[in-house]
Coordinates of C-alpha atoms in Angstrom, one line a residue:
M1320 CA -37.9 1.3 -39.8
Y1321 CA -38.9 2.5 -36.4
R1322 CA -40.6 5.9 -35.9
S1323 CA -39.0 6.4 -32.5
N1324 CA -35.7 5.4 -31.0
V1325 CA -35.3 5.5 -27.3
L1326 CA -31.8 5.6 -26.0
V1327 CA -31.2 4.7 -22.4
C1328 CA -27.8 5.0 -20.7
G1329 CA -26.4 1.7 -19.7
G1330 CA -23.1 2.9 -18.2
T1331 CA -22.0 2.1 -14.7
G1332 CA -23.4 5.4 -13.2
C1333 CA -26.9 5.1 -14.6
T1334 CA -26.9 1.3 -14.1
S1335 CA -26.3 1.9 -10.4
S1336 CA -29.5 4.0 -10.5
N1337 CA -31.6 1.3 -12.0
S1338 CA -31.3 2.2 -15.7
L1339 CA -31.5 -1.5 -16.7
K1340 CA -34.8 -1.8 -14.8
I1341 CA -36.0 1.3 -16.7
V1342 CA -35.1 -0.6 -20.0
E1343 CA -37.1 -3.6 -18.8
K1344 CA -40.1 -1.5 -17.8
L1345 CA -39.9 0.4 -21.1
K1346 CA -40.1 -2.8 -23.2
E1347 CA -42.9 -4.1 -21.0
E1348 CA -45.0 -0.9 -21.4
I1349 CA -44.2 -0.6 -25.1
K1350 CA -45.4 -4.2 -25.6
A1351 CA -48.5 -3.5 -23.6
K1352 CA -49.4 -0.6 -25.8
G1353 CA -48.7 -2.5 -29.0
L1354 CA -45.8 -0.3 -30.0
E1355 CA -43.1 -3.0 -30.5
K1356 CA -42.9 -2.4 -34.3
E1357 CA -42.8 1.4 -33.9
V1358 CA -40.5 2.1 -31.0
N1359 CA -36.9 0.8 -30.7
V1360 CA -35.2 0.7 -27.3
I1361 CA -31.4 1.0 -27.3
T1362 CA -29.2 0.5 -24.3
T1363 CA -26.1 2.8 -24.8
G1364 CA -23.0 3.8 -23.0
C1365 CA -22.5 7.0 -21.0
F1366 CA -24.0 10.3 -22.2
G1367 CA -21.6 12.2 -20.0
L1368 CA -23.9 14.2 -17.8
C1369 CA -23.7 11.7 -15.0
A1370 CA -25.2 14.1 -12.4
L1371 CA -28.6 13.8 -14.1
G1372 CA -28.7 10.1 -14.5
P1373 CA -30.5 7.9 -15.3
I1374 CA -30.7 9.5 -18.7
M1375 CA -33.1 8.7 -21.6
V1376 CA -33.2 10.4 -25.0
V1377 CA -36.0 10.0 -27.5
Y1378 CA -35.3 10.6 -31.2
P1379 CA -36.2 12.1 -33.6
E1380 CA -37.4 14.7 -31.2
G1381 CA -34.2 14.7 -29.3
S1382 CA -36.0 14.9 -25.9
F1383 CA -33.5 14.6 -23.1
Y1384 CA -35.1 13.0 -20.1
S1385 CA -33.0 13.2 -16.9
M1386 CA -33.2 11.5 -13.5
V1387 CA -35.7 9.1 -14.8
K1388 CA -37.3 6.7 -12.4
V1389 CA -39.0 3.3 -13.1
E1390 CA -42.3 4.7 -12.0
D1391 CA -42.0 7.5 -14.7
I1392 CA -42.0 5.0 -17.6
P1393 CA -45.8 4.4 -18.0
E1394 CA -46.3 8.2 -18.3
I1395 CA -43.5 8.6 -20.9
V1396 CA -44.8 5.7 -23.0
E1397 CA -48.4 6.8 -22.7
E1398 CA -47.9 10.5 -23.3
H1399 CA -44.8 10.7 -25.5
L1400 CA -44.4 7.5 -27.4
L1401 CA -48.1 6.8 -27.9
K1402 CA -49.7 10.3 -28.0
G1403 CA -46.8 12.3 -29.1
R1404 CA -46.9 14.7 -26.1
I1405 CA -43.4 15.3 -24.5
V1406 CA -43.4 15.0 -20.7
T1407 CA -41.8 18.3 -20.0
R1408 CA -41.5 17.9 -16.3
L1409 CA -38.9 15.2 -16.8
L1410 CA -36.8 17.0 -19.4
Y1411 CA -33.3 18.3 -18.7
Q1412 CA -34.4 21.9 -18.1
E1413 CA -31.6 23.5 -20.2
T1414 CA -33.1 21.9 -23.3
V1415 CA -36.5 23.5 -22.7
E1416 CA -37.3 26.6 -24.7
E1417 CA -40.7 28.2 -25.3
D1418 CA -42.8 25.9 -27.5
T1419 CA -39.7 23.9 -28.5
I1420 CA -36.9 21.6 -27.4
K1421 CA -33.4 23.1 -27.8
S1422 CA -30.7 20.9 -29.3
L1423 CA -28.7 19.2 -26.6
N1424 CA -25.5 20.3 -28.2
K1425 CA -26.4 23.9 -27.5
T1426 CA -26.7 23.4 -23.7
A1427 CA -23.9 24.7 -21.5
F1428 CA -22.6 21.2 -20.7
Y1429 CA -22.2 20.1 -24.3
A1430 CA -21.7 23.4 -26.3
K1431 CA -17.9 23.6 -25.8
Q1432 CA -17.3 19.9 -26.0
K1433 CA -15.9 18.1 -29.1
R1434 CA -16.5 14.4 -28.9
V1435 CA -13.9 12.3 -30.7
A1436 CA -12.9 9.5 -28.3
L1437 CA -16.5 9.6 -26.9
R1438 CA -18.2 10.0 -30.3
N1439 CA -20.2 6.8 -30.1
C1440 CA -20.9 6.8 -26.3
G1441 CA -24.6 7.4 -25.8
V1442 CA -25.2 6.9 -29.5
I1443 CA -24.9 3.2 -30.3
D1444 CA -25.6 -0.1 -28.6
P1445 CA -22.1 -1.2 -27.6
E1446 CA -23.2 -4.9 -27.6
K1447 CA -24.1 -4.9 -31.3
I1448 CA -21.3 -4.8 -33.8
D1449 CA -23.7 -3.8 -36.5
D1450 CA -24.3 -0.5 -34.7
Y1451 CA -20.6 0.2 -34.7
I1452 CA -20.3 -0.7 -38.4
A1453 CA -23.2 1.6 -39.2
V1454 CA -21.1 4.6 -37.9
D1455 CA -18.1 3.7 -40.1
G1456 CA -16.8 1.1 -37.7
Y1457 CA -13.9 -1.0 -39.0
A1458 CA -13.7 1.2 -42.1
A1459 CA -10.3 2.5 -40.9
L1460 CA -9.0 -1.0 -40.4
G1461 CA -10.2 -1.9 -43.9
K1462 CA -8.4 1.2 -45.3
V1463 CA -5.1 0.6 -43.7
L1464 CA -5.0 -3.1 -44.7
T1465 CA -6.0 -2.5 -48.3
E1466 CA -4.7 1.0 -49.1
M1467 CA -1.8 1.9 -46.8
T1468 CA 1.6 0.5 -45.9
P1469 CA 2.6 0.1 -42.2
E1470 CA 5.0 3.1 -42.7
Q1471 CA 2.2 5.2 -44.0
V1472 CA 0.0 4.4 -41.0
I1473 CA 2.8 5.3 -38.5
Q1474 CA 3.5 8.5 -40.4
T1475 CA -0.2 9.5 -40.3
I1476 CA -0.3 9.0 -36.5
L1477 CA 3.0 11.0 -36.2
D1478 CA 1.6 13.8 -38.4
S1479 CA -1.6 14.0 -36.3
G1480 CA 0.4 14.9 -33.2
L1481 CA -1.5 12.4 -31.1
R1482 CA 0.1 12.0 -27.7
G1483 CA -0.6 9.2 -25.2
R1484 CA -3.7 10.0 -23.1
G1485 CA -2.7 7.9 -20.1
G1486 CA 0.3 9.6 -18.5
A1487 CA 3.1 12.0 -19.5
G1488 CA 1.9 12.3 -23.1
F1489 CA 4.6 10.5 -25.1
P1490 CA 4.0 10.9 -28.9
T1491 CA 2.0 7.8 -30.0
G1492 CA 3.4 7.6 -33.5
L1493 CA 6.9 7.7 -32.2
K1494 CA 6.3 4.8 -29.9
W1495 CA 4.9 2.8 -32.8
K1496 CA 7.8 3.8 -35.0
F1497 CA 10.3 2.5 -32.4
A1498 CA 8.5 -0.9 -32.1
A1499 CA 8.2 -1.2 -35.8
A1500 CA 12.0 -0.7 -36.3
N1501 CA 12.8 -3.7 -34.1
D1502 CA 12.8 -7.1 -35.8
A1503 CA 11.4 -10.0 -33.8
D1504 CA 9.6 -13.3 -34.4
Q1505 CA 6.7 -12.0 -32.3
K1506 CA 5.5 -8.5 -31.3
Y1507 CA 2.7 -7.4 -29.1
V1508 CA 0.1 -4.6 -28.9
C1509 CA -1.2 -3.9 -25.3
C1510 CA -4.0 -1.7 -24.1
N1511 CA -3.8 -0.2 -20.6
A1512 CA -7.4 -0.3 -19.3
D1513 CA -6.2 -0.4 -15.6
E1514 CA -7.6 2.9 -14.7
G1515 CA -6.7 3.3 -11.1
D1516 CA -6.8 7.0 -10.3
P1517 CA -9.3 8.0 -7.6
G1518 CA -12.2 9.7 -9.4
A1519 CA -11.3 8.6 -12.9
F1520 CA -13.7 6.8 -15.2
M1521 CA -12.8 7.9 -18.7
D1522 CA -11.5 4.6 -20.0
R1523 CA -14.2 2.7 -18.3
S1524 CA -16.8 4.8 -20.1
V1525 CA -15.2 4.3 -23.5
L1526 CA -15.1 0.5 -23.0
E1527 CA -18.7 0.4 -21.9
G1528 CA -19.9 2.6 -24.7
D1529 CA -17.7 1.9 -27.7
P1530 CA -15.5 -1.3 -27.2
H1531 CA -15.1 -2.0 -30.9
A1532 CA -13.2 1.3 -31.3
V1533 CA -10.4 -0.1 -29.1
L1534 CA -10.3 -3.4 -30.9
E1535 CA -10.1 -1.8 -34.3
A1536 CA -7.4 0.6 -33.2
M1537 CA -5.3 -2.3 -31.7
A1538 CA -5.6 -4.2 -34.9
I1539 CA -4.4 -1.1 -36.8
A1540 CA -1.5 -0.8 -34.4
G1541 CA -0.7 -4.4 -34.9
Y1542 CA -0.5 -3.9 -38.6
A1543 CA 1.7 -0.9 -38.2
I1544 CA 4.3 -2.5 -36.1
G1545 CA 4.1 -6.1 -37.3
A1546 CA 2.3 -7.6 -34.4
S1547 CA -0.1 -10.5 -34.4
K1548 CA -1.2 -10.6 -30.8
G1549 CA -2.8 -8.1 -28.5
Y1550 CA -3.8 -7.9 -24.8
I1551 CA -6.2 -5.7 -23.0
Y1552 CA -5.4 -5.3 -19.4
V1553 CA -8.6 -4.3 -17.7
R1554 CA -9.6 -3.8 -14.1
A1555 CA -11.7 -6.7 -12.8
E1556 CA -13.7 -4.0 -10.9
Y1557 CA -15.2 -2.9 -14.3
P1558 CA -17.7 -5.8 -14.8
I1559 CA -19.8 -4.0 -17.4
A1560 CA -16.7 -3.0 -19.4
V1561 CA -15.3 -6.5 -19.2
K1562 CA -18.6 -8.0 -20.3
R1563 CA -18.9 -5.7 -23.3
L1564 CA -15.3 -6.3 -24.3
Q1565 CA -15.9 -10.1 -24.3
I1566 CA -19.0 -9.6 -26.4
A1567 CA -17.1 -7.3 -28.8
I1568 CA -14.2 -9.7 -29.2
E1569 CA -16.6 -12.6 -30.0
Q1570 CA -18.5 -10.6 -32.5
A1571 CA -15.3 -9.4 -34.2
H1572 CA -14.2 -13.0 -34.6
E1573 CA -17.6 -14.0 -36.1
Y1574 CA -17.3 -11.1 -38.6
G1575 CA -13.7 -12.0 -39.5
L1576 CA -12.4 -8.7 -38.1
L1577 CA -10.1 -10.5 -35.6
G1578 CA -8.3 -13.7 -36.2
D1579 CA -6.6 -14.9 -39.4
D1580 CA -6.6 -13.3 -42.8
I1581 CA -8.5 -10.2 -41.9
F1582 CA -10.2 -8.6 -45.0
S1583 CA -8.5 -11.4 -47.1
T1584 CA -5.2 -9.5 -46.8
G1585 CA -3.1 -12.2 -45.1
F1586 CA -3.0 -10.1 -41.9
N1587 CA -3.5 -12.0 -38.7
F1588 CA -4.3 -10.4 -35.4
D1589 CA -6.0 -11.6 -32.2
I1590 CA -6.8 -10.0 -28.8
Q1591 CA -7.1 -11.5 -25.3
L1592 CA -8.3 -10.0 -22.1
R1593 CA -6.3 -10.0 -18.9
L1594 CA -8.1 -8.9 -15.7
G1595 CA -6.1 -6.8 -13.2
A1596 CA -6.5 -7.3 -9.5
G1597 CA -6.7 -3.7 -8.5
A1598 CA -3.0 -2.8 -8.1
F1599 CA -2.4 0.8 -8.9
V1600 CA 1.2 0.2 -9.8
C1601 CA 0.0 -2.0 -12.7
G1602 CA -1.0 1.1 -14.5
E1603 CA 2.8 1.6 -15.1
E1604 CA 3.7 0.0 -18.4
T1605 CA 6.4 -2.4 -17.3
S1606 CA 4.4 -3.5 -14.2
L1607 CA 1.4 -4.1 -16.4
M1608 CA 3.4 -6.3 -18.8
T1609 CA 4.9 -8.2 -15.9
S1610 CA 1.4 -8.8 -14.5
I1611 CA 0.2 -10.1 -17.9
E1612 CA 3.1 -12.6 -17.8
G1613 CA 1.6 -14.0 -14.6
K1614 CA 4.2 -12.5 -12.3
R1615 CA 3.9 -10.0 -9.4
G1616 CA 3.2 -6.6 -10.9
E1617 CA 6.4 -4.7 -10.3
P1618 CA 8.2 -2.2 -12.6
R1619 CA 11.4 -3.0 -14.5
P1620 CA 14.3 -0.6 -15.0
R1621 CA 14.3 1.2 -18.3
P1622 CA 16.1 1.0 -20.7
P1623 CA 15.5 -1.3 -22.4
F1624 CA 12.1 0.2 -23.2
P1625 CA 9.1 -1.9 -24.2
A1626 CA 9.5 -1.0 -27.8
L1627 CA 12.6 -3.2 -27.7
K1628 CA 11.9 -5.6 -24.8
G1629 CA 8.4 -5.5 -23.5
L1630 CA 5.9 -8.3 -23.0
Y1631 CA 7.8 -11.6 -22.8
Q1632 CA 10.9 -9.7 -23.7
K1633 CA 9.5 -8.9 -27.2
P1634 CA 8.9 -5.6 -28.9
T1635 CA 5.7 -4.2 -27.5
I1636 CA 3.6 -1.0 -27.6
L1637 CA 1.3 0.0 -24.9
N1638 CA -1.4 2.7 -25.1
N1639 CA -4.4 3.4 -23.0
V1640 CA -8.0 3.2 -24.0
E1641 CA -8.5 6.9 -24.8
T1642 CA -5.4 7.0 -27.0
Y1643 CA -6.7 4.0 -29.1
A1644 CA -10.2 5.6 -29.2
N1645 CA -8.8 8.3 -31.4
I1646 CA -6.9 6.1 -33.9
A1647 CA -9.7 5.1 -36.3
Q1648 CA -10.9 8.7 -36.7
I1649 CA -7.4 9.9 -37.5
I1650 CA -7.1 7.3 -40.2
L1651 CA -10.5 8.1 -41.7
N1652 CA -10.4 11.9 -41.4
G1653 CA -6.7 12.5 -41.8
A1654 CA -3.8 13.8 -39.7
D1655 CA -4.6 17.4 -40.5
W1656 CA -8.1 17.1 -39.2
F1657 CA -6.9 15.9 -35.8
A1658 CA -4.0 18.4 -35.7
S1659 CA -6.4 21.3 -36.4
M1660 CA -7.8 20.8 -32.9
G1661 CA -5.9 21.7 -29.7
T1662 CA -2.7 23.6 -29.1
E1663 CA 0.7 23.7 -30.9
K1664 CA 2.2 20.8 -28.8
S1665 CA -1.0 19.1 -27.6
K1666 CA -3.2 18.2 -30.5
G1667 CA -6.8 16.9 -30.5
T1668 CA -9.2 16.6 -27.5
K1669 CA -9.0 15.3 -24.0
V1670 CA -11.5 13.4 -21.9
F1671 CA -11.9 14.4 -18.3
A1672 CA -13.9 12.9 -15.5
L1673 CA -15.3 15.8 -13.6
G1674 CA -15.9 15.1 -9.9
G1675 CA -15.8 16.7 -6.5
K1676 CA -17.4 20.0 -5.6
I1677 CA -19.1 20.7 -8.9
N1678 CA -22.7 20.8 -10.1
H1679 CA -22.4 18.8 -13.3
T1680 CA -20.3 15.8 -12.3
G1681 CA -19.7 13.6 -15.4
L1682 CA -17.6 12.9 -18.4
V1683 CA -16.5 15.7 -20.7
E1684 CA -14.3 15.8 -23.9
I1685 CA -12.8 19.2 -24.7
P1686 CA -10.3 20.5 -27.3
M1687 CA -6.8 20.9 -25.8
G1688 CA -6.3 24.5 -24.8
T1689 CA -9.7 24.9 -23.1
T1690 CA -9.2 26.7 -19.8
L1691 CA -10.0 25.3 -16.4
R1692 CA -12.4 28.1 -15.9
E1693 CA -14.4 27.1 -18.9
I1694 CA -14.5 23.5 -17.7
V1695 CA -15.5 24.2 -14.1
F1696 CA -17.9 27.2 -14.5
E1697 CA -19.4 26.7 -18.0
I1698 CA -19.3 23.0 -18.7
G1699 CA -19.4 21.9 -15.1
G1700 CA -22.0 24.4 -14.0
G1701 CA -19.8 25.9 -11.2
I1702 CA -19.5 25.1 -7.5
P1703 CA -22.6 24.0 -5.5
N1704 CA -24.2 26.0 -2.7
G1705 CA -22.5 29.3 -3.7
K1706 CA -19.2 28.1 -2.3
K1707 CA -15.9 29.6 -3.6
F1708 CA -13.6 27.6 -5.9
K1709 CA -10.3 26.7 -4.2
A1710 CA -8.4 24.3 -6.4
A1711 CA -8.7 21.5 -9.0
Q1712 CA -6.7 18.4 -8.8
T1713 CA -5.7 16.8 -12.1
G1714 CA -3.7 13.7 -12.8
G1715 CA -4.8 11.7 -9.8
P1716 CA -2.2 10.8 -7.2
S1717 CA 0.5 11.7 -9.7
G1718 CA -0.9 15.1 -10.4
G1719 CA -1.1 18.4 -8.5
C1720 CA -3.5 21.0 -7.3
I1721 CA -4.3 24.0 -9.5
P1722 CA -5.3 27.1 -7.6
E1723 CA -7.7 29.9 -8.6
E1724 CA -4.9 32.0 -9.9
H1725 CA -4.4 29.5 -12.8
L1726 CA -8.1 29.1 -13.8
D1727 CA -7.4 30.8 -17.1
V1728 CA -4.3 28.7 -18.1
P1729 CA -5.1 26.7 -21.3
I1730 CA -5.1 23.0 -20.4
D1731 CA -2.5 21.0 -22.3
Y1732 CA 0.4 18.7 -21.4
D1733 CA 3.1 21.4 -21.1
N1734 CA 1.0 24.1 -19.3
L1735 CA -0.1 21.6 -16.6
I1736 CA 3.5 20.5 -15.9
A1737 CA 4.6 24.2 -15.8
I1738 CA 2.1 25.0 -13.0
G1739 CA 3.0 21.9 -11.0
S1740 CA 0.4 19.4 -12.1
M1741 CA 0.1 16.9 -15.0
M1742 CA -2.5 15.6 -17.4
G1743 CA -2.4 12.0 -16.3
S1744 CA -5.3 9.9 -17.4
G1745 CA -7.8 12.7 -17.0
G1746 CA -9.4 12.8 -13.6
L1747 CA -10.3 16.3 -12.5
I1748 CA -11.5 16.8 -8.9
V1749 CA -12.8 20.2 -8.0
M1750 CA -12.4 21.5 -4.4
D1751 CA -14.1 24.5 -2.7
E1752 CA -13.4 26.6 0.4
D1753 CA -14.3 23.7 2.7
N1754 CA -11.4 21.6 1.6
C1755 CA -8.2 21.5 3.6
M1756 CA -5.3 21.4 1.1
V1757 CA -3.0 19.7 3.7
D1758 CA -5.6 17.0 4.2
V1759 CA -5.9 16.6 0.4
A1760 CA -2.1 16.1 0.1
K1761 CA -2.3 13.6 2.9
F1762 CA -5.2 11.7 1.2
F1763 CA -3.2 11.2 -2.0
L1764 CA 0.0 10.2 -0.1
E1765 CA -2.1 7.6 1.9
F1766 CA -3.2 6.2 -1.5
T1767 CA 0.4 6.1 -2.9
V1768 CA 1.9 4.5 0.2
D1769 CA -0.8 1.9 0.2
E1770 CA -0.3 1.2 -3.5
S1771 CA 3.5 1.3 -3.7
C1772 CA 4.8 -2.1 -4.8
G1773 CA 7.8 -1.7 -2.4
K1774 CA 10.4 -2.6 -5.0
C1775 CA 12.5 0.6 -4.7
T1776 CA 13.5 2.3 -1.4
P1777 CA 12.8 5.9 -2.4
C1778 CA 9.1 5.1 -3.1
R1779 CA 8.6 2.5 -0.4
I1780 CA 10.3 4.4 2.5
G1781 CA 10.3 8.0 1.1
T1782 CA 6.5 8.3 0.6
K1783 CA 6.0 6.7 4.1
R1784 CA 8.2 9.4 5.7
L1785 CA 6.4 12.1 3.8
L1786 CA 3.0 10.8 5.0
E1787 CA 4.3 10.7 8.6
M1788 CA 5.2 14.4 8.4
L1789 CA 1.8 15.3 6.9
E1790 CA 0.0 13.4 9.7
K1791 CA 2.0 15.3 12.3
I1792 CA 1.1 18.6 10.7
T1793 CA -2.6 17.7 10.6
K1794 CA -2.5 16.8 14.3
G1795 CA -0.8 20.1 15.2
Q1796 CA 2.5 18.4 15.9
G1797 CA 4.4 19.8 13.0
T1798 CA 7.3 22.3 12.9
M1799 CA 8.3 24.9 10.4
E1800 CA 11.5 22.9 9.7
M1801 CA 9.3 20.1 8.5
L1802 CA 8.3 22.1 5.4
D1803 CA 11.8 22.3 4.2
E1804 CA 12.4 18.6 5.0
M1805 CA 9.3 17.6 3.1
E1806 CA 10.3 19.6 0.0
E1807 CA 13.8 18.2 0.0
L1808 CA 12.4 14.6 0.4
C1809 CA 9.9 15.2 -2.4
Y1810 CA 12.7 16.0 -4.9
Y1811 CA 14.7 13.1 -3.8
I1812 CA 11.8 10.7 -4.3
K1813 CA 11.1 12.2 -7.8
A1814 CA 14.8 11.8 -8.8
N1815 CA 15.4 8.3 -7.5
S1816 CA 12.2 6.2 -7.7
L1817 CA 12.2 3.4 -10.2
C1818 CA 8.9 4.0 -12.0
G1819 CA 6.4 6.7 -12.7
L1820 CA 4.3 6.0 -9.6
G1821 CA 7.2 7.0 -7.2
Q1822 CA 8.5 9.7 -9.5
T1823 CA 5.2 11.6 -9.5
A1824 CA 4.0 10.6 -6.0
P1825 CA 5.3 13.9 -4.4
N1826 CA 3.4 16.1 -6.8
P1827 CA 0.3 16.7 -4.6
V1828 CA 2.6 17.7 -1.7
L1829 CA 4.8 20.0 -3.8
S1830 CA 1.8 21.7 -5.5
T1831 CA 0.0 22.3 -2.2
L1832 CA 3.2 23.6 -0.6
R1833 CA 3.7 25.9 -3.6
Y1834 CA 0.2 27.4 -3.7
F1835 CA -1.3 26.8 -0.2
K1836 CA 1.7 27.2 2.1
D1837 CA -0.3 29.5 4.3
E1838 CA -2.5 26.5 5.2
Y1839 CA 0.5 24.5 6.3
I1840 CA 1.7 27.4 8.4
A1841 CA -1.7 27.8 10.1
H1842 CA -1.6 24.1 11.0
I1843 CA 1.9 24.4 12.4
V1844 CA 1.9 27.9 14.0
D1845 CA -1.7 28.6 14.9
K1846 CA -2.6 24.9 15.5
K1847 CA -5.7 25.5 13.5
C1848 CA -7.2 24.0 10.3
P1849 CA -8.6 27.0 8.3
A1850 CA -11.1 24.8 6.5
G1851 CA -12.2 23.0 9.7
V1852 CA -11.3 19.5 8.4
C1853 CA -8.5 18.2 10.5
K1854 CA -10.2 16.7 13.5
E1855 CA -7.3 16.9 15.9
L1856 CA -7.2 20.7 15.5
L1857 CA -10.9 21.3 15.8
Q1858 CA -12.7 22.6 18.9
Y1859 CA -16.4 22.6 19.1
T1860 CA -17.9 25.5 21.1
I1861 CA -21.4 26.5 22.1
E1862 CA -22.1 30.3 21.9
K1863 CA -24.0 30.8 25.1
D1864 CA -25.8 33.9 23.9
K1865 CA -27.3 31.9 21.1
C1866 CA -28.1 28.8 23.1
F1867 CA -31.7 28.4 24.1
G1868 CA -31.1 25.5 26.4
C1869 CA -33.2 23.0 24.6
G1870 CA -30.7 20.2 25.3
M1871 CA -31.1 18.5 21.9
C1872 CA -27.3 18.6 21.3
A1873 CA -26.7 16.8 24.6
K1874 CA -29.2 14.1 23.7
K1875 CA -27.6 13.5 20.3
C1876 CA -24.0 13.6 21.5
P1877 CA -22.7 9.9 21.3
A1878 CA -19.8 10.7 23.6
G1879 CA -21.7 12.4 26.4
A1880 CA -19.5 15.4 26.0
I1881 CA -22.2 18.1 26.4
S1882 CA -23.7 19.1 29.7
V1883 CA -25.5 21.9 31.5
T1884 CA -23.5 24.7 33.0
D1885 CA -24.3 27.0 35.9
Y1886 CA -24.4 29.8 33.4
T1887 CA -27.8 31.1 32.4
A1888 CA -27.9 33.4 29.3
P1889 CA -29.2 36.9 29.9
G1890 CA -33.0 37.0 29.4
K1891 CA -33.2 33.3 29.1
K1892 CA -35.1 31.0 31.5
K1893 CA -33.4 27.8 30.4
P1894 CA -29.7 26.9 31.2
A1895 CA -27.0 26.9 28.6
Y1896 CA -24.8 24.0 27.7
E1897 CA -21.1 23.6 27.1
I1898 CA -18.9 21.0 25.4
D1899 CA -16.1 19.1 27.3
S1900 CA -13.3 19.1 24.7
S1901 CA -11.6 16.2 26.5
K1902 CA -14.6 14.0 25.8
C1903 CA -15.6 15.4 22.4
I1904 CA -14.9 13.1 19.4
K1905 CA -15.6 15.8 16.9
C1906 CA -18.3 13.9 15.0
G1907 CA -20.4 17.0 14.3
A1908 CA -23.7 15.6 15.5
C1909 CA -24.2 18.6 17.7
I1910 CA -23.9 21.1 14.9
D1911 CA -26.3 19.1 12.7
T1912 CA -28.8 19.0 15.6
C1913 CA -28.8 22.6 16.7
K1914 CA -31.5 24.5 14.9
F1915 CA -30.4 27.8 16.6
K1916 CA -26.9 27.6 15.0
A1917 CA -25.4 28.1 18.4
I1918 CA -22.5 25.6 17.9
F1919 CA -19.5 26.2 15.7
K1920 CA -16.2 24.5 15.1
G1921 CA -12.8 26.2 14.7

């Protein structure tokens, strides 16, 4: 029994900030102090508060050290682990109260969260199956195999109200029920871990912090529908997740929790990994299955749906990582427990990857029905530098931009669709007054055009035409007629594209046209970008009354666009400077250089 347990984040974010070197240094210092039998070091998954990584938590005190550096380790070991004196200067300041350490769960970031899918992330060592078993891991699989029929398992998932966490939110139990009803000599269970949305890292974090939860859930799904084989389709760009999945699968085999005759019940189930090559379209279910089969990842027409003809033309279910991460807890705690959280039509919790213009970037899990205002300003800590909130983009390239007027709308599947966005996998990008919404729409269209598989004309050609119009508008070459043409084209693409990628691609354009049409008009009529983002519409100007003639801007200008004028500002002995707009490349170097704030863009 150890007197202290030191948990260090080993997720991708903290790892990129040297958390693994911190673990090495910790073990080295602990050994040097003779504390190996007293202090246990555990490398965990993501704690969620990525903005403050690398993160280290020491129990039983619950001391939450943030932004830890390798050079801080000797002090932590000497003062805290050896002498029992907490190093307060390294603590996450919200946890510090007078003469005591406040519970992490009472801080603004964690207080409104409810961790179900993320329950073990930052808590256990994801590379040790015994850690997972110690927190009731594989108990749900044991329960369904020894106490429940497949029909009872499906009914429990149906009663819970769990909807798919990777897209439009189709009821999970209903999908399982359809697959179970179709007889076949072979059925498959697939996991979509091909998380391709810009700014999304929810599924990656679950795989890095709690891989066995996904394996257990897939085995439960296999039992429910009568499948004996499973595939996890995971992005090759997730090396830590891939490594931990491989370790977890090997360990599950060693413990008899995957393979033949699981729990001596005669049930056989095995899982294989398939690495994706980075194609966004392979996040669509039929494209994913086509890719697993070794073919080019392109969507198939539906019907028939995968529950009838999926992988290798056999009945197949496909859920994403977060969906599976809820399954074992629903089995152990009951459908009513899960259904007690969330809203009437959107039960349970949802994981979001908070990014963009927000103080507390990271991973959060909140009950469905939590408002965007609570997420951004309470959990997320608000907008940096006193800037004003402009919009939040949910659902990645398939979603839309939510304006300030909808900050208090409860977030669930139906409410997001009603205001022109969607849940998607859970990326949530916050934008402030410095973001141009026309440029934002263009960014997502550029992504979609690049990622389109090209199989159907509405997506292949339609999104390209949309992008061309957006490019003209951001260059000051747009017309008011274009706005109507874009809207008409958006609805055509939505109605006629083959798969979800094309059907949802116009959403960023439609939502920005709906809520930020004034910005489009400013680009077209006034030939100005109100946020000062679109380069072709910018003009850099030196205010002569503020210019002190130091010449630093001219020295820093890479294009040689700044020169002395004949004008001398009143009361100034030095000449003023001006910018030749025909030479200016609008890099902003002059603004960054001028300490008198005499240069502005507009």
